[in-house]
PDB file of C-alpha atoms in Angstrom:
ATOM      1  CA  MET A 149      37.175 -36.276  10.162  1.00 58.00           C
ATOM      2  CA  ALA A 150      34.202 -34.696   8.948  1.00 58.00           C
ATOM      3  CA  PRO A 151      33.669 -30.677   8.555  1.00 57.00           C
ATOM      4  CA  PRO A 152      32.262 -29.124  10.984  1.00 58.00           C
ATOM      5  CA  GLN A 153      28.326 -28.885  10.823  1.00 57.00           C
ATOM      6  CA  SER A 154      28.664 -24.911  10.613  1.00 53.00           C
ATOM      7  CA  VAL A 155      30.626 -25.203   7.123  1.00 51.00           C
ATOM      8  CA  LEU A 156      28.026 -27.326   5.688  1.00 54.00           C
ATOM      9  CA  ARG A 157      24.856 -25.291   6.269  1.00 58.00           C
ATOM     10  CA  SER A 158      24.358 -23.245   2.968  1.00 63.00           C
ATOM     11  CA  ALA A 159      22.032 -21.117   2.538  1.00 63.00           C
ATOM     12  CA  PRO A 160      18.323 -21.996   2.706  1.00 74.00           C
ATOM     13  CA  VAL A 161      16.193 -21.639  -0.665  1.00 88.00           C
ATOM     14  CA  ARG A 162      14.318 -18.669  -0.913  1.00 92.00           C
ATOM     15  CA  PRO A 163      10.975 -20.253  -0.350  1.00 95.00           C
ATOM     16  CA  ARG A 164       8.291 -19.572  -2.924  1.00 96.00           C
ATOM     17  CA  SER A 165       5.982 -18.568  -0.203  1.00 96.00           C
ATOM     18  CA  VAL A 166       8.770 -15.308   0.104  1.00 97.00           C
ATOM     19  CA  ASP A 167       8.870 -14.887  -4.007  1.00 97.00           C
ATOM     20  CA  LEU A 168       4.773 -14.659  -3.376  1.00 97.00           C
ATOM     21  CA  ALA A 169       5.152 -11.430  -0.880  1.00 97.00           C
ATOM     22  CA  PHE A 170       7.215  -9.582  -2.407  1.00 98.00           C
ATOM     23  CA  SER A 171       5.363  -9.561  -5.696  1.00 97.00           C
ATOM     24  CA  VAL A 172       2.549  -8.839  -4.096  1.00 97.00           C
ATOM     25  CA  HIS A 173       4.619  -6.476  -2.190  1.00 96.00           C
ATOM     26  CA  LEU A 174       5.188  -4.387  -4.941  1.00 96.00           C
ATOM     27  CA  CYS A 175       1.294  -4.897  -6.558  1.00 95.00           C
ATOM     28  CA  GLY A 176       0.237  -3.221  -3.348  1.00 93.00           C
ATOM     29  CA  SER A 177       2.604  -0.510  -3.606  1.00 92.00           C
ATOM     30  CA  VAL A 178       1.545  -0.219  -7.188  1.00 93.00           C
ATOM     31  CA  LEU A 179      -1.571  -0.027  -6.468  1.00 92.00           C
ATOM     32  CA  GLY A 180      -0.674   2.883  -4.106  1.00 88.00           C
ATOM     33  CA  LEU A 181       0.607   4.413  -5.680  1.00 90.00           C
ATOM     34  CA  LEU A 182      -1.881   4.300  -8.922  1.00 90.00           C
ATOM     35  CA  SER A 183      -4.472   4.764  -6.688  1.00 87.00           C
ATOM     36  CA  ALA A 184      -2.338   8.471  -4.996  1.00 86.00           C
ATOM     37  CA  LEU A 185      -1.778   9.679  -8.537  1.00 86.00           C
ATOM     38  CA  LEU A 186      -5.016   8.893 -10.092  1.00 86.00           C
ATOM     39  CA  GLY A 187      -6.912  10.148  -7.031  1.00 81.00           C
ATOM     40  CA  LEU A 188      -5.139  14.204  -8.054  1.00 81.00           C
ATOM     41  CA  VAL A 189      -7.427  13.583 -11.660  1.00 80.00           C
ATOM     42  CA  ILE A 190     -10.402  13.112  -9.874  1.00 81.00           C
ATOM     43  CA  LEU A 191      -9.882  15.218  -6.911  1.00 77.00           C
ATOM     44  CA  ASP A 192     -11.687  18.366  -7.824  1.00 72.00           C
ATOM     45  CA  GLU A 193     -14.949  16.519  -8.068  1.00 76.00           C
ATOM     46  CA  GLN A 194     -14.781  14.584  -4.942  1.00 74.00           C
ATOM     47  CA  ILE A 195     -13.794  17.291  -3.199  1.00 72.00           C
ATOM     48  CA  ARG A 196     -17.429  18.954  -5.211  1.00 70.00           C
ATOM     49  CA  ALA A 197     -19.621  16.031  -4.341  1.00 71.00           C
ATOM     50  CA  ASP A 198     -18.098  15.748  -0.659  1.00 66.00           C
ATOM     51  CA  LEU A 199     -19.315  19.761   0.117  1.00 66.00           C
ATOM     52  CA  GLY A 200     -21.386  20.166  -1.692  1.00 63.00           C
ATOM     53  CA  SER A 201     -22.325  23.287  -3.488  1.00 52.00           C
ATOM     54  CA  ASP A 202     -25.232  23.730  -1.528  1.00 52.00           C
ATOM     55  CA  ASP A 203     -23.984  24.267   1.978  1.00 54.00           C
ATOM     56  CA  LEU A 204     -21.412  26.745   0.195  1.00 50.00           C
ATOM     57  CA  GLY A 205     -21.210  29.708  -1.252  1.00 54.00           C
ATOM     58  CA  MET A 206     -19.269  29.503  -4.567  1.00 58.00           C
ATOM     59  CA  PRO A 207     -16.174  31.509  -2.824  1.00 66.00           C
ATOM     60  CA  SER A 208     -16.399  29.148  -0.263  1.00 73.00           C
ATOM     61  CA  LEU A 209     -16.509  26.426  -2.576  1.00 69.00           C
ATOM     62  CA  ASP A 210     -13.690  27.272  -4.882  1.00 74.00           C
ATOM     63  CA  ALA A 211     -11.021  27.602  -1.227  1.00 79.00           C
ATOM     64  CA  ALA A 212     -12.111  24.821   0.175  1.00 74.00           C
ATOM     65  CA  VAL A 213     -11.709  23.432  -3.306  1.00 74.00           C
ATOM     66  CA  GLU A 214      -7.259  24.852  -2.858  1.00 81.00           C
ATOM     67  CA  LEU A 215      -7.214  23.549   0.352  1.00 83.00           C
ATOM     68  CA  MET A 216      -7.898  20.089  -0.780  1.00 79.00           C
ATOM     69  CA  ARG A 217      -5.130  20.520  -3.995  1.00 81.00           C
ATOM     70  CA  ILE A 218      -3.059  21.472  -1.573  1.00 88.00           C
ATOM     71  CA  VAL A 219      -3.014  18.887   0.946  1.00 85.00           C
ATOM     72  CA  ALA A 220      -3.466  15.942  -1.947  1.00 82.00           C
ATOM     73  CA  VAL A 221      -0.396  17.281  -3.475  1.00 86.00           C
ATOM     74  CA  THR A 222       1.361  16.874  -0.325  1.00 90.00           C
ATOM     75  CA  MET A 223      -0.267  14.220   1.075  1.00 85.00           C
ATOM     76  CA  THR A 224       1.396  12.169  -2.413  1.00 86.00           C
ATOM     77  CA  ILE A 225       4.071  13.886  -2.307  1.00 90.00           C
ATOM     78  CA  VAL A 226       4.381  11.804   0.594  1.00 89.00           C
ATOM     79  CA  VAL A 227       2.483   8.118  -0.820  1.00 85.00           C
ATOM     80  CA  VAL A 228       5.563   8.712  -3.253  1.00 88.00           C
ATOM     81  CA  VAL A 229       8.723   9.324  -0.689  1.00 90.00           C
ATOM     82  CA  ILE A 230       7.208   6.702   1.737  1.00 87.00           C
ATOM     83  CA  SER A 231       6.233   4.048  -0.682  1.00 88.00           C
ATOM     84  CA  VAL A 232      10.237   4.679  -2.098  1.00 90.00           C
ATOM     85  CA  VAL A 233      11.135   3.291   2.098  1.00 92.00           C
ATOM     86  CA  PHE A 234       8.275   0.513   1.672  1.00 92.00           C
ATOM     87  CA  LEU A 235      10.511  -1.013  -1.531  1.00 93.00           C
ATOM     88  CA  PHE A 236      13.578  -1.226   0.964  1.00 95.00           C
ATOM     89  CA  PHE A 237      11.911  -2.678   2.969  1.00 96.00           C
ATOM     90  CA  VAL A 238      10.169  -4.905   0.167  1.00 97.00           C
ATOM     91  CA  PHE A 239      13.326  -6.564  -1.159  1.00 97.00           C
ATOM     92  CA  ALA A 240      14.832  -6.246   2.172  1.00 97.00           C
ATOM     93  CA  MET A 241      12.409  -9.066   2.990  1.00 97.00           C
ATOM     94  CA  ARG A 242      12.920 -10.577   0.766  1.00 96.00           C
ATOM     95  CA  ASN A 243      16.955 -11.401   1.317  1.00 95.00           C
ATOM     96  CA  GLY A 244      16.030 -12.398   4.828  1.00 94.00           C
ATOM     97  CA  ARG A 245      15.639  -9.486   6.941  1.00 95.00           C
ATOM     98  CA  SER A 246      13.602 -10.476   9.483  1.00 95.00           C
ATOM     99  CA  TRP A 247      13.419  -6.336  10.763  1.00 96.00           C
ATOM    100  CA  ALA A 248      12.034  -6.240   7.296  1.00 97.00           C
ATOM    101  CA  ARG A 249       9.665  -8.583   7.533  1.00 97.00           C
ATOM    102  CA  ILE A 250       8.046  -6.748  11.359  1.00 96.00           C
ATOM    103  CA  LEU A 251       7.815  -3.051  10.050  1.00 96.00           C
ATOM    104  CA  LEU A 252       5.858  -4.418   6.503  1.00 96.00           C
ATOM    105  CA  THR A 253       3.486  -6.391   8.883  1.00 97.00           C
ATOM    106  CA  VAL A 254       3.646  -2.849  11.233  1.00 96.00           C
ATOM    107  CA  VAL A 255       2.992  -0.659   7.946  1.00 93.00           C
ATOM    108  CA  GLY A 256       0.466  -3.493   5.431  1.00 93.00           C
ATOM    109  CA  SER A 257      -1.745  -3.048   8.929  1.00 95.00           C
ATOM    110  CA  LEU A 258      -1.447   0.760   9.428  1.00 92.00           C
ATOM    111  CA  ASN A 259      -2.264   0.819   5.956  1.00 88.00           C
ATOM    112  CA  LEU A 260      -5.173  -2.090   5.951  1.00 91.00           C
ATOM    113  CA  LEU A 261      -6.885   0.113   8.787  1.00 91.00           C
ATOM    114  CA  ALA A 262      -5.860   2.664   6.376  1.00 86.00           C
ATOM    115  CA  SER A 263      -8.264   1.404   3.628  1.00 84.00           C
ATOM    116  CA  LEU A 264     -10.774   0.873   5.748  1.00 84.00           C
ATOM    117  CA  GLY A 265     -11.175   4.323   6.240  1.00 81.00           C
ATOM    118  CA  TYR A 266     -10.588   5.269   2.704  1.00 78.00           C
ATOM    119  CA  LEU A 267     -14.530   2.303   2.264  1.00 82.00           C
ATOM    120  CA  GLY A 268     -16.321   5.029   2.508  1.00 81.00           C
ATOM    121  CA  GLN A 269     -15.608   7.250  -0.413  1.00 79.00           C
ATOM    122  CA  LEU A 270     -16.384   4.320  -2.762  1.00 83.00           C
ATOM    123  CA  GLY A 271     -20.564   5.294  -3.056  1.00 83.00           C
ATOM    124  CA  VAL A 272     -19.134   9.055  -3.952  1.00 80.00           C
ATOM    125  CA  GLN A 273     -15.560   7.641  -6.206  1.00 82.00           C
ATOM    126  CA  PHE A 274     -17.930   5.234  -8.416  1.00 85.00           C
ATOM    127  CA  GLY A 275     -21.110   8.334  -9.207  1.00 83.00           C
ATOM    128  CA  ILE A 276     -18.121  10.426 -10.341  1.00 82.00           C
ATOM    129  CA  GLY A 277     -17.522   7.485 -12.989  1.00 83.00           C
ATOM    130  CA  GLY A 278     -14.634   7.270 -15.494  1.00 86.00           C
ATOM    131  CA  VAL A 279     -11.178   7.856 -13.375  1.00 84.00           C
ATOM    132  CA  GLY A 280     -13.276   7.708 -10.222  1.00 84.00           C
ATOM    133  CA  VAL A 281     -14.370   3.834 -10.552  1.00 89.00           C
ATOM    134  CA  VAL A 282     -10.738   2.998 -11.555  1.00 90.00           C
ATOM    135  CA  VAL A 283      -9.534   4.785  -8.655  1.00 86.00           C
ATOM    136  CA  ALA A 284     -12.394   2.930  -6.254  1.00 88.00           C
ATOM    137  CA  THR A 285     -11.133  -0.884  -7.787  1.00 91.00           C
ATOM    138  CA  VAL A 286      -7.630   0.039  -6.776  1.00 90.00           C
ATOM    139  CA  ASN A 287      -8.438   1.006  -3.684  1.00 88.00           C
ATOM    140  CA  ILE A 288     -10.249  -1.928  -3.672  1.00 91.00           C
ATOM    141  CA  LEU A 289      -7.293  -4.208  -4.317  1.00 93.00           C
ATOM    142  CA  ILE A 290      -5.445  -2.595  -2.401  1.00 92.00           C
ATOM    143  CA  LEU A 291      -7.341  -4.540   1.015  1.00 93.00           C
ATOM    144  CA  PRO A 292      -6.995  -7.837  -0.093  1.00 95.00           C
ATOM    145  CA  VAL A 293      -4.142  -7.660  -1.668  1.00 96.00           C
ATOM    146  CA  THR A 294      -2.203  -6.184   1.873  1.00 95.00           C
ATOM    147  CA  ALA A 295      -3.519  -9.013   3.359  1.00 96.00           C
ATOM    148  CA  LEU A 296      -2.279 -11.341   1.505  1.00 97.00           C
ATOM    149  CA  GLY A 297       1.171  -9.746   1.426  1.00 97.00           C
ATOM    150  CA  ILE A 298       1.485 -10.280   5.037  1.00 97.00           C
ATOM    151  CA  ILE A 299       0.268 -13.933   5.617  1.00 97.00           C
ATOM    152  CA  ALA A 300       2.699 -14.689   2.586  1.00 97.00           C
ATOM    153  CA  MET A 301       5.295 -13.728   4.279  1.00 97.00           C
ATOM    154  CA  TYR A 302       4.817 -16.406   8.229  1.00 97.00           C
ATOM    155  CA  LEU A 303       3.749 -19.321   6.382  1.00 97.00           C
ATOM    156  CA  PRO A 304       5.746 -22.117   8.030  1.00 96.00           C
ATOM    157  CA  GLU A 305       8.102 -22.186   4.919  1.00 96.00           C
ATOM    158  CA  SER A 306       8.497 -18.225   5.245  1.00 96.00           C
ATOM    159  CA  ASN A 307       9.214 -18.614   8.864  1.00 95.00           C
ATOM    160  CA  ARG A 308      11.843 -21.656   8.448  1.00 94.00           C
ATOM    161  CA  TYR A 309      13.548 -18.841   5.687  1.00 95.00           C
ATOM    162  CA  PHE A 310      13.377 -16.062   8.458  1.00 94.00           C
ATOM    163  CA  GLN A 311      15.110 -17.520  11.373  1.00 91.00           C
ATOM    164  CA  TYR A 312      17.527 -18.875   9.281  1.00 85.00           C
ATOM    165  CA  ASN A 313      18.696 -15.395   8.031  1.00 78.00           C
TER     166      ASN A 313
END
């Protein structure tokens, strides 16, 4: 008599599309952290370019820059914490956890929407030059990287892998 089918059933090999999604999500996380940290480097120049020194007196401009610096540092800390949690989801997705794939899809979609908002800053960032160009380039790269990570998680071979688990 043959053993039951459930005994013979072995865990599926992780498909290349899941490995691709894993690698791309890791890359996206690194790009997001890089963008946040480099954004701090160009913060003063970007704020001054956004506000324009003609509209405000120097004390008001300095106060606005200081307030924006506090907000930016706080946001960078939040980005680092979210990135650590995001990495937990990425590793869970790689191990076939469907709930992690769903969370990565939601977080990635929100990231895409937020990144679209950053596109409005590209002119200022390119205008700053140097590090500003790097920040702008990273912000541009985040869009296709995030989209590719989401798409790779839903390719047919990925779907089979997540259905098994």
